[in-house]
Amino acid sequence: MVKRYTSLAYKNADDMIFGKSVYPVKAELGLEVGAGYVTGEVNYAPRPEAGVSKEKLVSEYRRLTTDIMARAVQVGFPAISLETEHVEQMTNNPDWGGEVAHVQKTIMEEYHEEYGIKTALRHTPGDIRENRDLLALIGAKYDTLMESFEAVADAGADFLSIETMGGKEILDYAILRNDVPGLIYAIGCLGSIDMTMIWEDIRKIADKKGRIAAGDTDCAQANTAMFIAGGLLDKNLAHTLAIIARAISAPRTLAGYEAGAQGPGKDCGYENTIVKAITGCPIAQEGKTSTCAHSDVMGNLVMQCCDLWSNESVEYHGEFGGTSVQCWSESLNYDAAMLNVATETGNAKMLRDILVLSDKYRDPQGYVLAYDNAYKVAESIAKDGDDLYLRAKNAAIACCDILNDADKKKLVMSKFETNALNDAKAALDAMTDEADTFMSESLEKYKAEVAVFRPDDNYKF
Amino acid sequence: MDVDPSKILVRYNVAKEKAQTPEEMAAEMYPSAEPAKTICAAIFDGEEDDVIEGLEKAIEGGADPIALIDDVLMVGMKIVTDLYDQGVIFLPNVMMSADAMLDGIEFCKEQGGAAPKPKGKVVCHVAEGDVHDIGKSIVAALLRAAGYEVVDLGRDVPVDEVIAAVKKESPMMLTGTALMTTTMYAFKEVNDRLLESGIKIPFQCGGGAVNQDFVTQYELGVYGEEAADAPKMADAIVGGKGLAQLKEQFHKH
């Protein structure tokens, strides 16, 4: 039985800052995360044709890792972190992922030995637990996934991460139907149940191999909502609904820490500031430097409490300024240098607040994720931390309340956003306070409505 | 510390929001006659039961069930998709309306004992190795809402299966979606295999990592930046546009 968080790691929202966490973690080659400085975390994807064979993939990662390390020392950066998000071949064939991790870590060791540069390697196996038509969270694919974690940990990956898919079969249905109870069931309940199962096992592997069980993200769900919501003029999803999904994702991501994760949390978890308030564990974040992968409406704000600063993902290819990984790693580490100067000169909180205010009123999503409001969402989660359902519902209600209480002259919402928010709040107000009732009713409802929902095969209720 | 945000950002969505509500705009577009008006309103509201109830009344009044599909259900759905294209309503509204309309079509088919002729047939799939299918589901729903028959092959579809389906179904268009750079590479193989078989239909490709530069590397590829481009592309094909014209229209970058 895991121990749930029922209190926050920080006494005040204002205590939260970039580069510092309550519980830093240290990697093999000297990099500490959350220990007082921010480091760039470079993410990359192989070119499409590189996936045809193990040899080509390994070669691709050898080249891009060398490029990143070479640029880091050329520009004089003291530290750098690399994240390899697996393409499916690397997880389905654990020896592929293991070989890539080995090649990368060997190059990083060489640079560490020659130049003293602090560095760390994160590997993120893909969540392969799906068949053609259905989720397959438990069973043979789970075993292969764990073999993949073992292989990359053996080969030198310092941080173990994943972007799990639990609950996504319901989310994909609910998000396109403005179904707020469905979001709570998918993300807050099913997602957290799956997270609890998988992160206990990842932690065991990390402990056995001397690695760090880092963290998860609700990429599969809250980011799906954020991407469907898109920009200000896109008409695919109300941004108020997207931020409600995000708020609900925080207790889901939290479940990973409760089951053994230690940070740094995954970069694309925009919910991470809420999670950091509760756990005190370091987090990676992405924003203005992840425009190579996707757009968002809070590119500066999300830097507010980061410990690693990421670019999400960029395809490996040539640019005018070198290869893409060199260009983006340079941008990331210049940002990190700026943040670290702010820390060294005693101006960190000033810079944090400037970053936040540049985006806080740009969109309802940024408003709720601003550290002062994120802290309020965190408090609502911890209040009923032992109840997966209630804490997810609390997060959604806190999100609605924060938006409704906002200064309307500063956070100006469209009628559509306001109407969607009012509808969501009404749906939340109509929900039960009894977890058992909600779970049994939701089980019946979605078994009837979602053809691909196979609860007995996928969740240890 | 706080700031007056008016000098550092513009909420263009608020500035451009129309004075009329979506409901008011839709009401102006409904047919004046009953029960078509009530059925169209039920489609707009995404209320399946009300759609069926309206159809029952129409059929009791002597309407031909199959004719109701084109004359009423498709009219109601077009109001929804037009308002979506104008940026007045959002995707979940379209999805819920499409659910209601499709229930209505099934009801009419049962009552009439026949099936209407679709505007055309489209085969949809997610690339081999890729299980991210919400984009494909949206594409399929929007195509069905626009009156097209969709053969949905699902996700992680092997190239052989895509080719076999195209040969069997003879669609006017094939769609492919992918989230990852490595899985979208399958689109090139699909393209080559179709050409080897002498099949030259537009192959609309889109999704996460897919971009116009990649899609232009193979002959049949037409880049769809938004899911909403799918029915527009199908309409363009029905209107007689060929591959070159489709690329001219949809390759915006």
XYZ file of C-alpha atoms in Angstrom:
714
model
C 0.000 0.000 0.000
C 1.549 3.321 -1.026
C 1.531 6.333 1.262
C -0.399 9.238 -0.265
C 0.597 12.865 0.200
C -1.709 14.733 2.571
C 0.467 17.811 3.082
C 2.670 20.125 1.034
C 6.466 20.231 0.952
C 6.458 24.032 0.852
C 4.982 26.228 3.565
C 4.346 29.096 1.153
C 3.952 29.429 -2.587
C 6.601 32.156 -2.570
C 9.196 29.640 -1.373
C 9.013 27.816 -4.700
C 11.702 28.826 -7.145
C 13.596 27.563 -10.176
C 16.733 25.510 -9.598
C 15.921 24.532 -6.040
C 13.844 21.722 -4.676
C 13.399 20.305 -1.214
C 14.754 16.916 -2.261
C 17.449 17.231 -4.979
C 18.658 14.157 -6.836
C 22.201 13.427 -7.998
C 23.256 11.531 -11.105
C 26.348 9.431 -11.619
C 28.364 12.008 -13.565
C 28.019 14.816 -11.053
C 24.819 16.526 -12.127
C 22.541 17.446 -9.236
C 19.014 18.454 -10.071
C 17.189 20.863 -7.799
C 20.347 21.599 -5.830
C 20.543 25.329 -6.532
C 21.024 25.619 -10.271
C 19.070 24.986 -13.456
C 20.435 22.815 -16.262
C 19.280 22.397 -19.847
C 17.794 19.014 -20.738
C 18.036 18.316 -24.446
C 15.425 16.150 -26.134
C 15.561 14.806 -29.673
C 13.972 12.390 -32.105
C 15.754 10.370 -34.769
C 15.136 11.113 -38.425
C 12.334 8.979 -39.886
C 14.638 6.734 -41.885
C 16.793 5.929 -38.843
C 14.206 3.526 -37.470
C 14.741 0.827 -40.064
C 17.421 -1.066 -38.128
C 19.130 -1.240 -34.761
C 22.452 -0.242 -36.318
C 21.015 2.880 -37.919
C 19.250 3.929 -34.734
C 22.320 3.434 -32.568
C 24.379 5.368 -35.082
C 21.855 8.211 -35.043
C 22.016 8.503 -31.266
C 25.802 8.255 -31.289
C 25.989 11.196 -33.674
C 23.501 13.408 -31.891
C 24.949 12.713 -28.440
C 28.418 13.625 -29.649
C 27.014 16.792 -31.242
C 25.341 17.872 -28.005
C 28.350 17.239 -25.805
C 30.715 18.935 -28.258
C 28.557 22.059 -28.396
C 28.198 22.153 -24.612
C 31.948 22.360 -24.074
C 32.456 24.706 -27.038
C 30.160 27.259 -25.405
C 31.348 26.629 -21.869
C 28.289 25.208 -20.205
C 28.981 23.608 -16.801
C 26.337 20.911 -17.095
C 23.873 19.308 -19.458
C 21.213 16.637 -19.268
C 20.033 14.477 -22.160
C 16.680 12.781 -22.505
C 16.078 9.938 -24.918
C 12.394 9.293 -25.472
C 12.260 5.885 -27.067
C 10.829 5.235 -30.460
C 8.746 2.078 -30.220
C 11.442 -0.179 -31.650
C 13.741 0.673 -28.745
C 11.233 -0.374 -26.094
C 9.749 -3.362 -27.895
C 13.305 -4.628 -28.356
C 14.897 -3.916 -24.968
C 18.394 -4.618 -26.279
C 17.983 -1.760 -28.797
C 17.198 0.754 -26.058
C 19.951 -0.703 -23.908
C 22.507 -0.365 -26.677
C 21.494 3.252 -27.345
C 21.788 4.078 -23.623
C 25.203 2.416 -23.470
C 26.528 4.320 -26.474
C 25.201 7.626 -25.167
C 26.508 7.164 -21.635
C 29.941 6.153 -22.916
C 30.217 9.397 -24.891
C 28.995 11.408 -21.904
C 31.556 9.696 -19.652
C 34.330 10.598 -22.064
C 33.352 14.270 -21.999
C 32.937 14.178 -18.232
C 36.390 12.688 -17.798
C 38.073 15.060 -20.227
C 36.328 18.323 -19.347
C 34.643 17.701 -16.018
C 31.267 18.680 -17.434
C 28.424 17.472 -15.224
C 25.918 15.437 -17.121
C 23.022 13.019 -16.789
C 21.099 10.718 -19.088
C 17.350 10.197 -18.863
C 15.760 7.341 -20.763
C 12.034 7.282 -21.330
C 10.792 3.972 -22.732
C 7.602 4.319 -24.713
C 4.401 3.058 -23.147
C 3.996 0.103 -25.480
C 1.159 -1.422 -23.463
C -1.330 -1.412 -26.304
C -2.543 -3.817 -28.916
C -3.988 -2.897 -32.289
C -7.347 -1.976 -30.861
C -7.102 -1.977 -27.080
C -5.004 -0.872 -24.157
C -3.023 -3.787 -22.697
C -1.700 -2.269 -19.489
C -1.169 -5.591 -17.728
C 0.396 -8.682 -19.274
C 3.134 -9.517 -21.761
C 3.645 -5.953 -22.939
C 4.077 -4.835 -19.346
C 6.791 -7.428 -18.932
C 8.588 -6.211 -22.065
C 8.341 -2.643 -20.795
C 9.968 -3.609 -17.513
C 12.701 -5.429 -19.440
C 13.304 -2.208 -21.304
C 13.699 -0.294 -18.042
C 16.121 -2.943 -16.815
C 18.143 -2.727 -20.026
C 18.519 1.061 -20.056
C 19.256 1.149 -16.334
C 21.913 -1.514 -16.799
C 23.403 0.440 -19.668
C 23.772 3.653 -17.675
C 20.579 5.688 -17.877
C 20.539 7.808 -14.710
C 16.897 8.890 -14.721
C 14.083 6.474 -15.584
C 10.881 7.977 -16.906
C 7.805 7.121 -18.911
C 4.669 8.800 -20.217
C 1.994 6.342 -19.192
C -1.312 5.888 -20.982
C -3.610 4.687 -18.198
C -7.087 6.176 -18.573
C -6.543 7.375 -22.123
C -9.248 5.175 -23.610
C -11.810 7.143 -21.598
C -10.088 10.515 -21.979
C -10.185 10.357 -25.776
C -13.939 9.884 -25.562
C -14.650 12.346 -22.758
C -12.536 15.255 -23.938
C -14.411 15.461 -27.237
C -17.725 15.567 -25.409
C -17.010 18.174 -22.705
C -17.474 15.375 -20.167
C -15.888 16.631 -16.920
C -16.786 13.589 -14.774
C -15.209 11.532 -17.562
C -11.995 13.538 -17.228
C -11.913 12.854 -13.502
C -12.523 9.153 -14.053
C -9.954 8.863 -16.856
C -7.147 10.980 -15.473
C -7.693 11.150 -11.748
C -8.897 7.612 -11.100
C -7.869 5.174 -13.846
C -4.637 7.034 -14.551
C -3.649 7.102 -10.896
C -4.439 3.410 -10.446
C -2.155 2.536 -13.350
C 0.548 4.943 -12.146
C 0.549 3.355 -8.732
C 1.101 -0.074 -10.244
C 3.828 0.810 -12.705
C 5.865 3.200 -10.565
C 6.252 0.721 -7.743
C 7.930 -1.596 -10.243
C 10.055 1.118 -11.849
C 11.309 2.110 -8.412
C 12.306 -1.495 -7.693
C 14.343 -1.594 -10.898
C 15.942 1.769 -10.145
C 16.918 0.675 -6.649
C 18.314 -2.613 -7.919
C 20.437 -0.915 -10.574
C 21.457 2.147 -8.570
C 19.483 4.543 -10.779
C 16.822 7.142 -10.074
C 13.117 6.549 -10.660
C 12.502 10.039 -12.032
C 8.898 10.735 -12.942
C 5.924 10.602 -15.261
C 3.651 13.108 -16.969
C 0.048 13.133 -18.052
C 1.167 13.803 -21.596
C -1.280 11.273 -23.007
C -4.249 13.109 -21.566
C -3.691 16.652 -20.275
C -1.354 17.428 -23.172
C -3.840 15.930 -25.594
C -6.366 18.396 -24.171
C -3.868 21.264 -24.391
C -2.921 20.469 -27.971
C -6.543 20.086 -29.071
C -7.278 23.425 -27.372
C -4.418 24.967 -29.370
C -3.989 28.704 -29.742
C -6.282 31.592 -28.909
C -8.209 31.402 -32.167
C -8.460 27.624 -32.461
C -11.951 26.247 -32.000
C -11.376 22.692 -30.963
C -11.644 22.837 -27.174
C -12.318 25.570 -24.625
C -9.086 26.511 -22.895
C -10.959 26.535 -19.602
C -11.694 22.841 -20.111
C -8.064 22.178 -21.038
C -6.858 23.678 -17.763
C -9.415 21.688 -15.787
C -7.949 18.548 -17.393
C -4.494 19.837 -16.441
C -5.483 20.420 -12.828
C -6.879 16.885 -12.635
C -3.609 15.576 -14.058
C -1.623 16.821 -11.055
C -2.899 14.151 -8.636
C -2.307 11.565 -11.371
C 1.339 12.603 -11.789
C 1.584 12.778 -7.996
C 0.650 9.090 -7.807
C 3.976 8.265 -9.452
C 5.873 9.939 -6.631
C 3.725 8.203 -4.061
C 4.725 4.896 -5.624
C 8.435 5.668 -5.703
C 9.397 8.391 -8.197
C 11.936 10.910 -6.902
C 12.238 13.414 -9.757
C 13.192 15.110 -11.921
C 9.614 15.062 -13.216
C 9.096 14.863 -16.967
C 9.416 18.034 -19.010
C 6.005 18.009 -20.687
C 4.136 17.724 -17.386
C 2.804 21.266 -17.308
C 1.180 20.182 -14.048
C 4.623 19.880 -12.467
C 4.548 23.132 -10.484
C 1.473 21.832 -8.655
C 3.225 18.515 -8.070
C 6.460 20.143 -6.886
C 4.488 22.100 -4.283
C 3.367 18.805 -2.785
C 6.416 16.570 -3.193
C 9.333 19.005 -3.053
C 10.962 16.900 -5.771
C 12.767 18.513 -8.720
C 11.011 18.946 -12.051
C 11.850 19.402 -15.704
C 9.740 21.839 -17.706
C 9.463 23.047 -21.275
C 8.046 26.234 -22.724
C 9.457 28.841 -25.054
C 12.284 26.509 -25.977
C 9.912 23.728 -26.984
C 8.380 25.651 -29.851
C 10.332 23.289 -32.103
C 7.881 20.586 -30.999
C 4.640 22.420 -30.287
C 3.130 25.766 -29.420
C 1.747 26.718 -26.036
C 0.444 29.910 -24.452
C 2.706 30.076 -21.388
C 6.246 29.794 -22.744
C 7.915 31.945 -20.087
C 5.639 31.173 -17.166
C 6.417 27.459 -17.005
C 10.055 28.270 -16.352
C 9.000 29.600 -12.930
C 9.976 26.587 -10.817
C 11.911 24.351 -13.216
C 15.034 22.477 -12.224
C 15.758 21.148 -15.710
C 14.779 23.264 -18.752
C 13.833 21.290 -21.829
C 13.001 21.648 -25.512
C 10.474 18.723 -25.530
C 11.750 17.153 -28.769
C 13.402 18.129 -32.009
C 14.081 15.986 -35.020
C 17.796 15.473 -35.579
C 18.756 17.332 -38.730
C 20.889 20.163 -39.972
C 20.243 23.839 -39.290
C 22.251 26.930 -40.254
C 23.785 26.983 -36.760
C 24.794 23.329 -36.608
C 22.618 20.305 -36.037
C 19.213 20.857 -34.473
C 20.281 19.315 -31.158
C 23.245 21.651 -30.977
C 21.104 24.720 -31.661
C 18.461 23.829 -29.126
C 20.859 22.663 -26.419
C 22.656 25.978 -26.741
C 19.407 27.938 -26.349
C 18.417 25.865 -23.323
C 21.681 26.384 -21.541
C 21.785 30.117 -22.216
C 18.377 30.265 -20.531
C 19.754 28.195 -17.661
C 22.710 30.560 -17.346
C 20.335 33.527 -17.066
C 18.321 31.800 -14.337
C 21.473 30.844 -12.482
C 22.789 34.407 -12.590
C 19.495 35.522 -11.065
C 20.046 33.001 -8.271
C 23.672 33.960 -7.719
C 22.845 37.688 -7.561
C 19.833 37.303 -5.284
C 17.314 38.185 -7.990
C 15.737 34.795 -8.521
C 12.297 35.689 -7.185
C 12.279 38.890 -9.217
C 13.056 36.979 -12.420
C 10.565 34.251 -11.537
C 7.809 36.828 -11.146
C 8.720 38.562 -14.413
C 8.526 35.214 -16.219
C 5.165 34.495 -14.621
C 3.643 37.892 -15.319
C 4.629 37.795 -18.972
C 2.095 34.974 -19.452
C -0.179 34.876 -16.426
C -3.034 36.717 -18.122
C -2.409 35.380 -21.633
C -4.742 32.444 -21.153
C -6.711 30.653 -18.434
C -4.170 27.814 -18.544
C -1.233 29.997 -17.581
C -3.278 31.786 -14.955
C -4.026 28.599 -13.039
C -0.497 27.253 -13.432
C 1.154 30.430 -12.111
C 2.923 29.263 -8.959
C 0.664 31.163 -6.543
C -2.465 29.574 -8.037
C -0.776 26.228 -8.633
C -0.075 26.174 -4.904
C -3.809 26.569 -4.200
C -4.578 23.596 -6.453
C -1.898 21.623 -4.591
C -3.548 22.440 -1.264
C -6.895 21.190 -2.555
C -5.300 17.896 -3.614
C -3.484 17.282 -0.319
C -6.653 18.057 1.633
C -8.110 14.706 0.539
C -4.841 13.124 -0.497
C -5.879 9.621 0.557
C -8.849 9.541 -1.822
C -7.917 9.357 -5.515
C -11.375 10.441 -6.627
C -11.913 13.288 -4.189
C -8.493 14.820 -4.704
C -8.986 14.855 -8.476
C -12.409 16.422 -8.062
C -10.942 18.942 -5.597
C -8.295 19.923 -8.129
C -10.947 20.545 -10.776
C -13.064 22.611 -8.394
C -10.043 24.614 -7.226
C -9.214 25.321 -10.857
C -12.744 26.606 -11.514
C -12.694 28.727 -8.347
C -9.336 30.275 -9.231
C -10.645 31.286 -12.645
C -13.940 32.562 -11.301
C -12.147 34.625 -8.641
C -9.681 36.166 -11.088
C -9.545 39.914 -11.676
C -11.755 40.100 -14.762
C -9.976 43.190 -16.013
C -6.721 41.269 -16.183
C -7.746 37.727 -17.052
C -10.273 38.458 -19.774
C -12.098 35.331 -20.871
C -14.318 34.932 -23.916
C -17.988 34.133 -23.494
C -17.279 30.696 -24.822
C -14.565 30.061 -22.239
C -16.772 31.428 -19.465
C -19.739 29.323 -20.550
C -17.596 26.191 -20.715
C -16.257 26.998 -17.248
C -19.758 27.485 -15.876
C -20.918 24.212 -17.427
C -17.925 22.403 -15.954
C -18.516 23.875 -12.501
C -22.168 22.866 -12.647
C -21.152 19.328 -13.587
C -18.680 19.240 -10.690
C -21.259 20.548 -8.241
C -23.581 17.727 -9.263
C -21.006 15.018 -8.561
C -21.093 12.777 -5.529
C -18.603 13.000 -2.670
C -18.518 9.215 -2.417
C -15.656 7.599 -4.299
C -17.242 4.148 -4.349
C -20.445 5.498 -5.849
C -18.570 7.455 -8.492
C -16.337 4.539 -9.410
C -19.134 2.028 -9.787
C -21.374 4.409 -11.740
C -18.527 5.438 -14.027
C -17.557 1.835 -14.617
C -21.041 1.002 -15.837
C -21.440 4.187 -17.868
C -18.179 3.896 -19.788
C -18.423 0.152 -20.291
C -21.652 0.922 -22.094
C -20.423 3.963 -24.026
C -16.768 3.261 -24.847
C -16.301 0.103 -26.871
C -12.557 -0.130 -26.227
C -12.846 0.138 -22.422
C -11.680 -3.154 -20.848
C -11.407 -2.336 -17.136
C -10.867 -5.868 -15.867
C -7.916 -6.412 -18.198
C -6.180 -3.140 -17.431
C -6.689 -1.895 -13.919
C -6.025 -3.317 -10.482
C -8.991 -1.666 -8.808
C 4.359 42.273 -8.013
C 1.636 42.456 -10.650
C 1.196 43.979 -14.075
C -1.424 45.528 -16.333
C -1.321 42.927 -19.106
C -2.912 45.157 -21.749
C 0.464 46.355 -23.015
C 2.125 42.947 -23.209
C -0.487 40.657 -24.736
C -3.726 40.694 -26.719
C -6.564 38.266 -26.173
C -7.549 38.177 -29.845
C -10.127 35.477 -29.207
C -12.042 37.834 -26.916
C -11.608 40.807 -29.234
C -12.936 38.863 -32.221
C -15.797 37.071 -30.476
C -19.084 37.650 -32.200
C -21.859 39.514 -30.426
C -24.415 36.849 -31.300
C -24.413 33.591 -29.389
C -23.878 30.338 -31.338
C -27.468 29.360 -30.527
C -28.790 32.600 -32.014
C -26.687 32.175 -35.147
C -27.797 28.567 -35.566
C -31.448 29.504 -35.108
C -31.166 31.905 -38.019
C -29.946 29.054 -40.218
C -32.588 26.432 -39.367
C -35.192 25.599 -42.045
C -38.487 27.349 -41.331
C -40.694 24.280 -41.823
C -41.402 21.686 -39.150
C -40.346 19.074 -38.224
C -37.090 19.899 -40.052
C -36.522 22.910 -37.822
C -36.884 20.892 -34.621
C -34.687 18.074 -35.925
C -31.959 20.520 -36.967
C -32.094 22.141 -33.533
C -31.773 18.711 -31.921
C -28.709 17.972 -34.053
C -27.179 21.304 -33.077
C -27.801 20.477 -29.422
C -26.409 16.944 -29.861
C -29.605 15.390 -28.499
C -29.979 11.940 -30.085
C -33.341 11.175 -28.531
C -34.860 14.421 -29.818
C -33.505 13.723 -33.302
C -35.160 10.301 -33.354
C -38.397 11.724 -31.969
C -38.461 14.367 -34.699
C -37.784 11.777 -37.392
C -40.604 9.579 -36.084
C -43.010 12.488 -36.389
C -41.796 13.264 -39.899
C -42.210 9.653 -41.010
C -45.673 9.463 -39.395
C -46.473 12.563 -41.430
C -45.602 10.731 -44.633
C -41.952 11.663 -45.168
C -39.654 9.196 -46.948
C -37.098 8.002 -44.335
C -34.236 7.877 -46.832
C -35.054 11.322 -48.212
C -34.979 12.694 -44.666
C -31.277 11.928 -44.504
C -30.320 14.389 -47.229
C -33.217 16.773 -46.797
C -33.063 17.214 -43.024
C -30.221 15.425 -41.221
C -27.462 16.573 -43.558
C -28.928 20.073 -43.584
C -28.811 20.183 -39.791
C -25.265 18.872 -39.714
C -24.136 21.390 -42.317
C -25.328 24.188 -40.047
C -23.083 22.758 -37.345
C -20.029 22.332 -39.569
C -20.524 25.773 -41.132
C -20.569 27.358 -37.675
C -17.467 25.337 -36.773
C -15.706 26.555 -39.919
C -16.667 30.110 -39.003
C -15.114 29.645 -35.572
C -18.417 30.077 -33.771
C -18.664 26.650 -32.144
C -16.010 24.203 -30.984
C -15.085 20.654 -31.891
C -16.897 18.873 -29.006
C -20.138 20.432 -30.246
C -19.460 19.017 -33.707
C -18.668 15.585 -32.282
C -21.838 15.487 -30.213
C -23.906 16.720 -33.161
C -22.298 14.102 -35.404
C -23.201 11.375 -32.886
C -26.822 12.559 -32.932
C -26.934 12.806 -36.721
C -25.411 9.348 -37.208
C -28.002 7.871 -34.847
C -30.616 9.604 -36.975
C -29.184 8.146 -40.186
C -29.212 4.634 -38.726
C -32.832 5.142 -37.693
C -33.801 6.323 -41.176
C -32.004 3.379 -42.774
C -33.875 0.958 -40.514
C -37.188 2.618 -41.264
C -36.591 2.903 -45.000
C -34.957 -0.485 -45.502
C -32.331 1.093 -47.721
C -29.082 3.023 -47.495
C -28.463 6.470 -48.950
C -25.714 7.040 -51.475
C -22.770 8.682 -49.737
C -20.854 11.571 -51.320
C -17.850 9.311 -51.572
C -15.774 6.718 -49.725
C -12.640 7.456 -47.680
C -10.282 4.957 -46.033
C -8.719 6.215 -42.773
C -5.813 4.715 -40.833
C -3.089 5.396 -38.283
C 0.430 4.523 -39.405
C 1.983 1.162 -38.629
C 3.657 1.204 -35.204
C 1.601 4.158 -34.013
C -1.295 3.799 -31.574
C -2.157 7.493 -31.204
C -5.552 7.657 -32.815
C -7.534 10.594 -31.464
C -6.629 12.631 -34.561
C -7.835 9.861 -36.857
C -11.065 9.574 -34.843
C -11.706 13.291 -35.310
C -10.966 13.059 -39.048
C -13.345 10.103 -39.414
C -16.103 11.864 -37.464
C -15.803 15.057 -39.513
C -15.865 13.099 -42.784
C -18.965 11.166 -41.710
C -20.584 14.407 -40.608
C -19.979 15.769 -44.097
C -21.760 12.816 -45.719
C -18.834 10.570 -46.623
C -18.642 6.843 -46.027
C -15.606 6.102 -43.873
C -13.778 2.792 -43.785
C -11.861 3.121 -40.510
C -8.939 0.698 -40.399
C -7.999 1.783 -36.879
C -4.504 2.306 -35.536
C -1.122 0.651 -35.999
C -2.203 -0.546 -39.434
C 0.370 -2.577 -41.403
C 1.143 -1.236 -44.863
C -0.088 -4.483 -46.455
C -3.450 -3.982 -44.801
C -3.736 -0.394 -46.020
C -2.983 -1.440 -49.594
C -5.439 -4.346 -49.434
C -8.173 -2.072 -48.094
C -7.636 0.494 -50.833
C -7.798 -2.212 -53.485
C -10.975 -3.662 -51.941
C -12.813 -0.418 -51.211
C -11.678 1.765 -54.130
C -11.916 4.972 -52.074
C -11.724 8.463 -53.482
C -9.153 9.361 -50.802
C -6.918 7.697 -48.216
C -6.005 9.394 -44.938
C -3.055 8.597 -42.684
C -2.174 10.061 -39.304
C 0.949 9.605 -37.192
C 2.363 11.166 -34.049
C 5.969 10.095 -34.315
C 8.713 10.764 -36.831
C 9.650 7.114 -37.170
C 6.117 5.822 -37.738
C 5.211 8.414 -40.350
C 7.924 6.906 -42.541
C 5.357 4.187 -43.349
C 3.466 6.766 -45.425
C 6.218 6.698 -48.028
C 5.900 2.950 -48.312
C 2.129 3.203 -48.658
C 2.657 5.766 -51.407
C 5.155 3.558 -53.257
C 3.005 0.445 -52.972
C -0.070 2.300 -54.256
C 1.878 3.593 -57.246
C 3.262 0.112 -57.945
C -0.343 -1.072 -58.110
C -1.271 1.742 -60.456
C -3.457 3.466 -57.871
C -3.226 7.251 -57.862
C -5.617 8.568 -55.235
C -4.916 11.526 -52.934
C -3.269 10.373 -49.703
C -4.018 12.953 -47.042
C -1.425 12.859 -44.248
C -1.313 14.751 -40.954
C -0.772 14.496 -37.199
C 1.825 15.265 -34.517
C 5.221 15.003 -36.156
C 3.964 15.093 -39.741
C 4.717 18.289 -41.616
C 4.321 19.601 -45.133
C 8.003 19.170 -45.972
C 7.780 15.448 -45.258
C 4.499 14.870 -47.093
C 5.716 16.606 -50.241
C 8.446 13.972 -50.544
C 6.019 11.428 -51.990
C 3.821 11.814 -55.033
C 0.368 11.035 -53.647
C 0.834 12.905 -50.387
C -1.300 15.943 -49.584
C -0.664 17.587 -46.237
C -3.639 18.143 -43.966
C -2.665 20.581 -41.243
C -5.993 20.416 -39.416
C -8.448 17.561 -38.997
C -11.052 19.924 -40.441
C -9.102 19.878 -43.727
C -10.233 16.284 -44.356
C -13.846 16.994 -45.399
C -12.696 20.084 -47.280
C -10.234 17.962 -49.227
C -12.886 15.348 -49.917
C -15.227 18.077 -51.147
C -12.481 19.406 -53.398
C -12.000 15.946 -54.900
C -15.752 15.620 -55.481
C -15.542 19.041 -57.119
C -13.053 17.665 -59.612
C -9.709 18.771 -58.219
C -6.699 16.567 -58.915
C -3.531 16.011 -56.921
C -1.733 19.114 -58.147
C -4.706 21.335 -57.371
C -5.149 19.784 -53.936
C -1.513 20.479 -53.116
C -1.925 24.033 -54.366
C -4.949 24.494 -52.080
C -3.792 22.729 -48.932
C -0.014 23.209 -48.914
C -0.034 26.554 -47.168
C 3.612 26.831 -46.195
